[in-house]
Coordinates of C-alpha atoms and ligand atoms in Angstrom, one line a residue:
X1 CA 199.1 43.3 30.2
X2 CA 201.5 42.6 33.1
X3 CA 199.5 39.6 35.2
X4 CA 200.9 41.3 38.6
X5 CA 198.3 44.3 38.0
X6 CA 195.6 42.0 36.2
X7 CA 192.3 40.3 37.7
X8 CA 192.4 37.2 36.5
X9 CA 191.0 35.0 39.4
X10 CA 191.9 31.3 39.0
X11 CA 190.2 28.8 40.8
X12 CA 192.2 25.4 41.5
X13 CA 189.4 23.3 42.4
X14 CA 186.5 22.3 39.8
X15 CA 183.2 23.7 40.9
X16 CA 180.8 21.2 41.0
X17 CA 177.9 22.8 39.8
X18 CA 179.8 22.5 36.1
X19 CA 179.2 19.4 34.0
X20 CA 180.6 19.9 30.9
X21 CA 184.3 21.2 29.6
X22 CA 183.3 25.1 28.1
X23 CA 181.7 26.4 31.7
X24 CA 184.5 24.4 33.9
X25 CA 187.0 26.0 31.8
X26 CA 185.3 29.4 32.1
X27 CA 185.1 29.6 35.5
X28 CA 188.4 28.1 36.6
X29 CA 190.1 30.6 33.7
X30 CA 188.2 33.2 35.6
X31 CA 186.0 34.1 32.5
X32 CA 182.9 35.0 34.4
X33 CA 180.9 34.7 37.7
X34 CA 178.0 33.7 38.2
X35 CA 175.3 36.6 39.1
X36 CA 172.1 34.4 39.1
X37 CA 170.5 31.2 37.2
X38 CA 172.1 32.0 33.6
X39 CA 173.2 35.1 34.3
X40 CA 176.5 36.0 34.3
X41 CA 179.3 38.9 34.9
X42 CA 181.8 38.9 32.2
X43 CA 185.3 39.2 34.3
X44 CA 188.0 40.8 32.0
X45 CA 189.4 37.9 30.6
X46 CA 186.1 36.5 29.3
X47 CA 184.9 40.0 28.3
X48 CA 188.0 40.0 26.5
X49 CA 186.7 37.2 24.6
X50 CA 183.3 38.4 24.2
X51 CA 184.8 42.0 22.4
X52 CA 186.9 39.8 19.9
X53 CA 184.1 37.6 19.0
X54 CA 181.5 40.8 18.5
X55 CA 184.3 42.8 16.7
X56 CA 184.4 39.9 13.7
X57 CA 180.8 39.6 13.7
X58 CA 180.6 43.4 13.0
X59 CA 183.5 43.1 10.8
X60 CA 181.7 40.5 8.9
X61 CA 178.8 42.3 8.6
X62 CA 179.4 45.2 7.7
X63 CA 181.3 43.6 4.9
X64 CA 178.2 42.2 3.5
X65 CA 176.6 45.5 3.3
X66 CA 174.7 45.3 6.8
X67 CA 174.3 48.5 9.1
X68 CA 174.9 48.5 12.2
X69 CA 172.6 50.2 15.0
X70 CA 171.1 49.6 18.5
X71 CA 167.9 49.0 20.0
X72 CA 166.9 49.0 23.6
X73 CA 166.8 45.7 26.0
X74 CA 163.5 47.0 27.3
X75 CA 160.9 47.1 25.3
X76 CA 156.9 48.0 25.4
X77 CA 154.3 45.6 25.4
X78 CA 151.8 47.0 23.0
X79 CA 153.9 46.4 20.0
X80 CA 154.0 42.6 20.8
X81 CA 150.4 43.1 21.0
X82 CA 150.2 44.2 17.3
X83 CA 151.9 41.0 16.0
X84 CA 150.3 38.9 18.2
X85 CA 153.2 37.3 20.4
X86 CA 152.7 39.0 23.4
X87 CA 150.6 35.9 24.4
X88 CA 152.1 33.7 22.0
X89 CA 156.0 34.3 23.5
X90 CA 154.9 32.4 26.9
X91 CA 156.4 32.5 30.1
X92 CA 159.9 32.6 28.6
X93 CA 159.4 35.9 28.0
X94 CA 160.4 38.2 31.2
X95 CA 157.3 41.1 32.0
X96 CA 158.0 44.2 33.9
X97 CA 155.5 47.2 34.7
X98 CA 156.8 50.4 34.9
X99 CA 155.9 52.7 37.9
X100 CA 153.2 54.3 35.6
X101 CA 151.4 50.7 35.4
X102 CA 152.5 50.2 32.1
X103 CA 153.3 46.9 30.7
X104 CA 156.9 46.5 29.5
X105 CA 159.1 43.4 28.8
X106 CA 162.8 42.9 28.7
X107 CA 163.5 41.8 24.8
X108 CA 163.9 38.1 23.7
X109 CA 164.5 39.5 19.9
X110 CA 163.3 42.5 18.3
X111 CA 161.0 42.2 15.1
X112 CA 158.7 43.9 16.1
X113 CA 160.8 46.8 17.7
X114 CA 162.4 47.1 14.1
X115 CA 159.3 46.2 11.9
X116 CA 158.1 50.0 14.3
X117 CA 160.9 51.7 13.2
X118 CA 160.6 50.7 9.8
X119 CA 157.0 51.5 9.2
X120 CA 158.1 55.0 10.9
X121 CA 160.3 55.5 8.3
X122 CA 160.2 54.1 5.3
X123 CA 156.9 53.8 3.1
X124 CA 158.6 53.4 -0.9
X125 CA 160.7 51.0 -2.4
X126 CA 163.3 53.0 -3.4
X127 CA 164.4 52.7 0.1
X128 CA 164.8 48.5 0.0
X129 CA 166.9 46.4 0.2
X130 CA 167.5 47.4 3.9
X131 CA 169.3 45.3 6.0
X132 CA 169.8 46.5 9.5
X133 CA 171.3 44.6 12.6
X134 CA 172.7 45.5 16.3
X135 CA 174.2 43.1 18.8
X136 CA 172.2 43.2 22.5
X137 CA 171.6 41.6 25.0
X138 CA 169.0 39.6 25.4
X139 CA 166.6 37.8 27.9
X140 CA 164.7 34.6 27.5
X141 CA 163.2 33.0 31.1
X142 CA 164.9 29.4 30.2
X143 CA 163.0 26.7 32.5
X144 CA 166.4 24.9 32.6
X145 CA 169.0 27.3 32.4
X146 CA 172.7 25.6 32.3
X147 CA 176.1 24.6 30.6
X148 CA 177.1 28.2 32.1
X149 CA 176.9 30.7 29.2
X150 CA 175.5 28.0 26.2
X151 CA 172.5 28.2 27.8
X152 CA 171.6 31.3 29.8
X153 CA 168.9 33.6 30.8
X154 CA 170.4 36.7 29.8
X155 CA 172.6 36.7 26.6
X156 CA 174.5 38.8 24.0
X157 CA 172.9 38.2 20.6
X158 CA 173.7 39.4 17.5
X159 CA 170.4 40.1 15.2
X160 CA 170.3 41.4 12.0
X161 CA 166.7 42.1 10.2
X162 CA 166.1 42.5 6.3
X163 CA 163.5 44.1 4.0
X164 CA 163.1 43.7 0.6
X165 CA 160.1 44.2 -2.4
X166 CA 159.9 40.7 -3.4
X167 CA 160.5 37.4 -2.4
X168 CA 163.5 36.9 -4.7
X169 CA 165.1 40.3 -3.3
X170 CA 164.5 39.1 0.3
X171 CA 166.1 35.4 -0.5
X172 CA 169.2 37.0 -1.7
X173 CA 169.7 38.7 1.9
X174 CA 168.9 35.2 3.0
X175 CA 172.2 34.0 1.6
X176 CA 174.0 36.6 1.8
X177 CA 173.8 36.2 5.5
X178 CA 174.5 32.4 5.2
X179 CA 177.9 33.1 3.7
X180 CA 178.7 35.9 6.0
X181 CA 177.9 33.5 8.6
X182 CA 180.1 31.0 7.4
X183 CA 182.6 33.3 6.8
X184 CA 182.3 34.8 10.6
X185 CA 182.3 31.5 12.1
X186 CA 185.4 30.6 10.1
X187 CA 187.8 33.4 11.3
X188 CA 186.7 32.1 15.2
X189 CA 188.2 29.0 14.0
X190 CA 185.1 27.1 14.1
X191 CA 183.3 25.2 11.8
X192 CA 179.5 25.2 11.6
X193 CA 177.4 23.3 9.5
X194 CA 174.4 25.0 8.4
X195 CA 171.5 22.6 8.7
X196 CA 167.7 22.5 7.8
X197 CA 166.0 23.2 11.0
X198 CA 162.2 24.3 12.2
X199 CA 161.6 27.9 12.7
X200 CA 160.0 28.0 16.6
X201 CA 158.1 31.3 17.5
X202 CA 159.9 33.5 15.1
X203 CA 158.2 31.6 12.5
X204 CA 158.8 31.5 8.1
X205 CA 159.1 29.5 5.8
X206 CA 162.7 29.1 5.1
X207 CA 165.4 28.7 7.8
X208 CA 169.0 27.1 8.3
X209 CA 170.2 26.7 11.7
X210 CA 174.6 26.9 12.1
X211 CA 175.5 23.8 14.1
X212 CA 178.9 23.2 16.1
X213 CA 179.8 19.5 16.3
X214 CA 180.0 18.3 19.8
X215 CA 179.3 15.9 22.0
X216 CA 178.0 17.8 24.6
X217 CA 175.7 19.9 22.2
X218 CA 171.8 20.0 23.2
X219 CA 170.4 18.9 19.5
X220 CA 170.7 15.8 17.8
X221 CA 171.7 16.2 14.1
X222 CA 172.2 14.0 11.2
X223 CA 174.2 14.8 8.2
X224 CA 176.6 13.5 4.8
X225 CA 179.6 13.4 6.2
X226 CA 181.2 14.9 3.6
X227 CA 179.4 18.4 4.6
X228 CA 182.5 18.6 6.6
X229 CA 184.9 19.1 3.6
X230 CA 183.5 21.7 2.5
X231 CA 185.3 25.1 3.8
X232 CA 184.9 28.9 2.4
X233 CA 188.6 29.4 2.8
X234 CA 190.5 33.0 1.5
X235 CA 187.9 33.0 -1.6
X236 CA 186.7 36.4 -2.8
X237 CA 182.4 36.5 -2.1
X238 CA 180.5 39.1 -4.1
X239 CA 177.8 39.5 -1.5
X240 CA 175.8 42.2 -4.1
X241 CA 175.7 39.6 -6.7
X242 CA 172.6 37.0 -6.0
X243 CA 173.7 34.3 -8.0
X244 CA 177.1 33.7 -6.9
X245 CA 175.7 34.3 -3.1
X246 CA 173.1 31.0 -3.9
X247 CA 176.0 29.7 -5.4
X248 CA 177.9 29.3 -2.2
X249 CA 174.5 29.0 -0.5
X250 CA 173.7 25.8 -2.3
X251 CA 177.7 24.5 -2.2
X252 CA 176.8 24.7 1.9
X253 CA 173.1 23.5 1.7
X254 CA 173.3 20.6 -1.0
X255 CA 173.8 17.6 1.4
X256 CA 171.6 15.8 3.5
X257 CA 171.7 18.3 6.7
X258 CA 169.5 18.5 9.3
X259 CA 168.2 19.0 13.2
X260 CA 166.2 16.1 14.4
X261 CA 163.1 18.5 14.0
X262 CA 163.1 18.3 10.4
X263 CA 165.0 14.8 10.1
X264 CA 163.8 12.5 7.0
X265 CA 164.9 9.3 7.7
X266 CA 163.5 7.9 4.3
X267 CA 165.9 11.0 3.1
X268 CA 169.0 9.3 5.4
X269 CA 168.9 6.5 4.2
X270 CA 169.9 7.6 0.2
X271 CA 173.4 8.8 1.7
X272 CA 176.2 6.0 0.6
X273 CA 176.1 4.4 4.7
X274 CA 179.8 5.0 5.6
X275 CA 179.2 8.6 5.1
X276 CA 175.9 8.8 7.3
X277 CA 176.4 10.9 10.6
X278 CA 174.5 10.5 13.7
X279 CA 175.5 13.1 16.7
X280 CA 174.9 16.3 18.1
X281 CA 175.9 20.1 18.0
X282 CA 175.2 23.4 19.4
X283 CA 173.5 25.7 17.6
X284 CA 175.3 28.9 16.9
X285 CA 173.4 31.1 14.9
X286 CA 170.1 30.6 12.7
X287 CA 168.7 32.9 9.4
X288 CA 165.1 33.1 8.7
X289 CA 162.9 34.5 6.0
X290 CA 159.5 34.9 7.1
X291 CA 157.6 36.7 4.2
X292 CA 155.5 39.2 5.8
X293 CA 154.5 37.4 8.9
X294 CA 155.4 40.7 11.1
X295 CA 154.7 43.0 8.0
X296 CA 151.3 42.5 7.2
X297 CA 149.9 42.5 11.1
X298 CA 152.1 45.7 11.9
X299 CA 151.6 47.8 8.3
X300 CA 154.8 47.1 7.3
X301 CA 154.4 48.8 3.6
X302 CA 156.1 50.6 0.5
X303 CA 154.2 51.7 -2.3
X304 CA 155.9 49.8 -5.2
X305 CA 157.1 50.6 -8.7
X306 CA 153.3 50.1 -10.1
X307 CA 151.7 52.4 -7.3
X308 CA 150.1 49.8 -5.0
X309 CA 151.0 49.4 -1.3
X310 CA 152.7 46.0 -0.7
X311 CA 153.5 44.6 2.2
X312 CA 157.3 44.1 2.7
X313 CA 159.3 40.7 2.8
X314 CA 161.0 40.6 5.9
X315 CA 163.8 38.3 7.6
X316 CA 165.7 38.0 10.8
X317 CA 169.0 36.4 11.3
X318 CA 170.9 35.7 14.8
X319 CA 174.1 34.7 15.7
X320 CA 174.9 33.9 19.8
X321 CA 177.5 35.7 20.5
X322 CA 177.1 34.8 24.2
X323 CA 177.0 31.4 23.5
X324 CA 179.9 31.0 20.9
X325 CA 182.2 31.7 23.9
X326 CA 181.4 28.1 25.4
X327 CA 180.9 26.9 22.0
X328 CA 184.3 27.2 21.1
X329 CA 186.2 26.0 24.1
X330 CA 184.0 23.5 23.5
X331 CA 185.4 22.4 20.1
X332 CA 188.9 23.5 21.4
X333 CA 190.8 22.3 24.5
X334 CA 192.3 19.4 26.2
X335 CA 192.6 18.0 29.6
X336 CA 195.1 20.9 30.5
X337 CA 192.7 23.5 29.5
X338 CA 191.4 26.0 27.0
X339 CA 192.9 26.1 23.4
X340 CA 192.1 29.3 22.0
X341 CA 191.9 30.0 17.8
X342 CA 194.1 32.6 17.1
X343 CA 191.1 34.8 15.9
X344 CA 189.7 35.0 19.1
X345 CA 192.0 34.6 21.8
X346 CA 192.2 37.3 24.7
X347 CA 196.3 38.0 24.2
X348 CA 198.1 36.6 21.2
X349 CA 200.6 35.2 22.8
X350 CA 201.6 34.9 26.4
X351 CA 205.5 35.9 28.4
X352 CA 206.4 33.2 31.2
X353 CA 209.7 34.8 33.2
X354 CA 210.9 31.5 34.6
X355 CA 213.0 33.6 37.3
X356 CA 211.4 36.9 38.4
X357 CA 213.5 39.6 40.2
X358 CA 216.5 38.1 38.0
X359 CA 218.0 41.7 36.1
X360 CA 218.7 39.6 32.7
X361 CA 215.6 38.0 32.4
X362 CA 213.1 40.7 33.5
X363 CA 215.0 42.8 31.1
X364 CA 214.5 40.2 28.2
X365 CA 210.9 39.9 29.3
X366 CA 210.6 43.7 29.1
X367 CA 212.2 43.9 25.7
X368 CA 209.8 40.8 24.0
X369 CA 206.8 42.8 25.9
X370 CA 207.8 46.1 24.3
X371 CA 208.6 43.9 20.9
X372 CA 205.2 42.0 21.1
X373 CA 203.2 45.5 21.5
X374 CA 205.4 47.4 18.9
X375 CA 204.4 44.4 16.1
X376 CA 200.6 45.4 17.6
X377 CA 200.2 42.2 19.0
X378 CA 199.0 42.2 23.1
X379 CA 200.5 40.2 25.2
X380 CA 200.2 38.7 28.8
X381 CA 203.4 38.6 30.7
X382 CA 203.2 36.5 33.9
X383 CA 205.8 38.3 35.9
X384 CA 204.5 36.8 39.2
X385 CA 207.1 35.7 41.4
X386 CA 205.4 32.4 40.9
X387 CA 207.1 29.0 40.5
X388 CA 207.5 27.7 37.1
X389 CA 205.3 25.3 37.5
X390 CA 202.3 27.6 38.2
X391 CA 203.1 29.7 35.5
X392 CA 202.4 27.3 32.9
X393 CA 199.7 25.7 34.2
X394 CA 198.1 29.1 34.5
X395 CA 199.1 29.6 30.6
X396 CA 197.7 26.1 29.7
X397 CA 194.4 27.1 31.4
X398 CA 193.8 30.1 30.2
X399 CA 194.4 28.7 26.6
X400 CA 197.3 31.3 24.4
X401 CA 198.0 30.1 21.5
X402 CA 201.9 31.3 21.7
X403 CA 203.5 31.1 24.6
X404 CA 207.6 32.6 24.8
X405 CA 209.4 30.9 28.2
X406 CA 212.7 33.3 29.1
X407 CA 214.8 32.1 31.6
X408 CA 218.3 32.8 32.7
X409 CA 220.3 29.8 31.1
X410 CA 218.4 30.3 27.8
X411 CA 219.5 33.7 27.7
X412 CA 222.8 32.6 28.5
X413 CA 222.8 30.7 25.0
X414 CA 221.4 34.0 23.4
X415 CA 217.7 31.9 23.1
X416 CA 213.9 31.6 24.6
X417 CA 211.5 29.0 24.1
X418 CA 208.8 29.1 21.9
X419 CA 206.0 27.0 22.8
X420 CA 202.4 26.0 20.9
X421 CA 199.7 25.4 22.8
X422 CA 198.0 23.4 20.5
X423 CA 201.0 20.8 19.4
X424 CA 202.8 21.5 22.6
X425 CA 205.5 21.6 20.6
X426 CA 208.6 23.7 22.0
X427 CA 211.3 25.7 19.7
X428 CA 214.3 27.5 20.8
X429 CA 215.3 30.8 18.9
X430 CA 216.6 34.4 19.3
X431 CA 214.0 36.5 21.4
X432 CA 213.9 38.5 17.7
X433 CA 212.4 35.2 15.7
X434 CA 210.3 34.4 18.6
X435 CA 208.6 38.0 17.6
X436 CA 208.7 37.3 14.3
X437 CA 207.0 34.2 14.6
X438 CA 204.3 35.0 16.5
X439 CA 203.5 38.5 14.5
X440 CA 203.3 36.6 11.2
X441 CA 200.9 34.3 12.8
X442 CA 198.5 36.5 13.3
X443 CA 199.0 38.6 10.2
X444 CA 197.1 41.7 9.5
X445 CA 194.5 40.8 11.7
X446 CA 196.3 41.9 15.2
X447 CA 194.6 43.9 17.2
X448 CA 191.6 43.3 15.1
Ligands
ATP501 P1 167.7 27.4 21.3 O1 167.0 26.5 20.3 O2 169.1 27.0 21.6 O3 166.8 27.7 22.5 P2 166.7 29.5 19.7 O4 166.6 28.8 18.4 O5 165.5 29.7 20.5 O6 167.8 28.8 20.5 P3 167.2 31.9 18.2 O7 166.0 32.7 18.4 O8 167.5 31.2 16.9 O9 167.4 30.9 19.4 O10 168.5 32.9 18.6 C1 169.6 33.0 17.8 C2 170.9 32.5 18.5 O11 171.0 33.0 19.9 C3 170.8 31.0 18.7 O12 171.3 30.4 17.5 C4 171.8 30.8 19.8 O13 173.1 30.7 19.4 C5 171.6 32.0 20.7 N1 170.8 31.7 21.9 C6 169.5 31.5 21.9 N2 169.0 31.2 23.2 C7 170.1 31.3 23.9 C8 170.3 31.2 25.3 N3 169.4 30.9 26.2 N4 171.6 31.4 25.8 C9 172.6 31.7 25.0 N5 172.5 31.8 23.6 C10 171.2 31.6 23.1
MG502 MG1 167.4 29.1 16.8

């Protein structure tokens, strides 16, 4: 992308209305706009953003055996009636009549959507395990929506629902989504902690909460320290295998974890005391298993093995796509801006021509532009007839990890510079290693 024919509107003042780092950023990056209270058009760049960070969480899940589908924002009434939280969802939940008088409601999650499908569809248990998931957009009617997208009314969610025959069956798809969680939340370059938390109006018995560490998070969590060692790495993960998914489950789960909704302090206090954590985080993503709290109510049943018509054992599993946007400029950048993880940045590296309208370096530009694409990589070449100055400031804003500076006296010396935006650390080389570089940086992921 050539910045000269891109929108990527810039503010140089700091709104006010922003009061912590991820939704300045966003809107003097030019990453969105708001429309209304939490609700927000995704400009390109942060759409851009938004694709990368869907496209692993599809990638992710798809690798754990989950299919993919998608179900409608708007939903009817009467099946909330069924299970019981059309009353029980409160004013959070946004209520629209149709012009036939019928109640409808713009979807906050959709168990009960899915649980209707199911019971349409599938009645034995040959047909389980089935774990089926889309990514949506959501509504909730927050009273105090804020921190730009952390916290909005309407957001992108991905949520993932399983049924199995038994409870065993259905806590196997339990971890199998906690490692693919991991997993996905590792390739953003983040790390969340998975933490015991309280289920809320979803409800169950069993359910881990994904916590980003940051000061500006909304819940207070306390945790071993030494949960923060623990990474999943380039290790192969059987996700069909049950043991070795509670294996890595329990590697994750085994230290003292937890949201301030389920905090023991008695519990607290048996970690060795330079190791215990007070602070907060953001919560990314949170897995459930619920038994058949939507099941039984709706007739969600498969005639087992033995004849008899069981209920089936259901769980739902969400990861805020939306939200992980904020989340990770929240973990990542400094005082000049954004510092993107290669996994998710908008372009893999960006092209500053320190002298536009001079015939050498446009050329050069032209040729690392070409190179860059040809290696499958995209860039963003500022070729603005823009000081120097405002070139990189723009670059540091907007957060690329690689940036590749041409100007005529470099070229001169046969060189460009090759700059990091996380070290800051500058290296001069031929335009042909500066390619190089960058490409085996990103691997075989490019593009992806
Ligand atoms: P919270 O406690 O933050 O209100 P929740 O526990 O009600 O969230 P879930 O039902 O667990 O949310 O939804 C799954 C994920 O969707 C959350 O982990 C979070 O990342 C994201 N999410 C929930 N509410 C919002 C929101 N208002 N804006 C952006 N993302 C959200
Ligand atoms: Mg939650």
């Amino acid at each position: 992308m050539r910045l000269s024919r891109y929108f990527l509107p810039v503010l140089k003042e700091t709104p006010g209305e922003a009061r912590i780092a991820s939704h300045r950023l966003m809107l003097r990056a030019g990453m969105i706009r708001q429309a209304s209270a939490g609700i927000y058009s995704w400009l390109p760049l942060g759409f851009r953003v938004l694709r990368r960070i869907e496209q692993i969480v599809h990638e992710e899940q798809q690798r754990a055996g989950h299919i993919p589908m998608l179900m409608p924002t708007v939903q009817p009434a009467d099946l909330w009636r069924e299970s019981g939280r059309y009353d029980d969802y409160g004013e959070e939940m946004l209520r629209i009549t149709d012009r036939h008088g019928r109640d409808m409601l713009y979807g906050p999650t959709n168990e009960e959507l899915i649980t209707d499908i199911f019971r349409a569809h599938i009645s034995s248990y040959r047909d389980l395990p089935l774990t089926l998931y889309h990514i949506q957009w959501k509504f909730r009617d927050e009273v105090r929506p804020r921190f730009g997208v952390m916290r909005g009314r309407e957001f992108y969610m991905k949520d993932g629902y399983t049924f199995d025959l038994t409870r065993d069956a259905a806590l196997h798809a339990y971890n199998r989504h906690l490692v693919s969680y991991l997993r996905s939340y590792e390739r953003m370059g983040l790390q969340a902690i998975p933490m015991r938390a309280a289920s809320g109006p979803i409800g169950g018995d069993d359910t881990h909460e994904f916590l980003v560490l940051a000061e500006t998070g909304e819940s207070a969590v306390f945790y071993d320290s030494a949960v923060t060692d623990i990474r999943l790495g380039a290790r192969a993960l059987a996700y069909d295998d049950a043991a070795a998914c509670r294996a890595v489950a329990e590697e994750f789960t085994r230290l003292y974890a937890r949201t301030d909704e389920t905090h023991d302090e008695a519990k607290f206090l048996e970690i060795p005391e330079a190791r215990r954590r007070v602070a907060r985080g953001i919560e990314v993503g949170q897995i459930f298993y619920f038994g058949t709290k939507y099941s039984e109510p709706m007739g969600a049943m498969v005639v087992n093995a033995q004849g008899e018509r069981v209920p089936v054992h259901m769980g739902s599993h969400g990861i805020g796509v939306s939200r992980l946007v904020g989340a990770i400029i929240e973990a990542s950048h400094d005082d000049r801006g954004i510092v993107w993880p290669e996994g998710v940045t908008p372009f893999h590296c960006g092209i500053v021509n320190l002298k536009q309208g001079n015939a050498g370096a446009d050329a050069a530009c032209e040729a690392l532009y070409a190179a860059l694409t040809g290696a499958g990589l995209e860039p963003l070449y500022d070729d603005r007839a823009e000081r120097a100055g405002a070139k990189f400031a723009t670059m540091d804003l907007i957060g690329l990890p690689w940036r590749i500076t041409v100007g005529p006296r470099g070229l001169k010396a046969g060189v460009v510079e090759l700059t990091c935006r996380r070290t800051g650390e500058s290296e001069e080389m031929s335009p042909e290693a500066a390619v190089s570089r960058v490409a085996g940086r990103y691997g075989g992921t490019a593009g992806g």
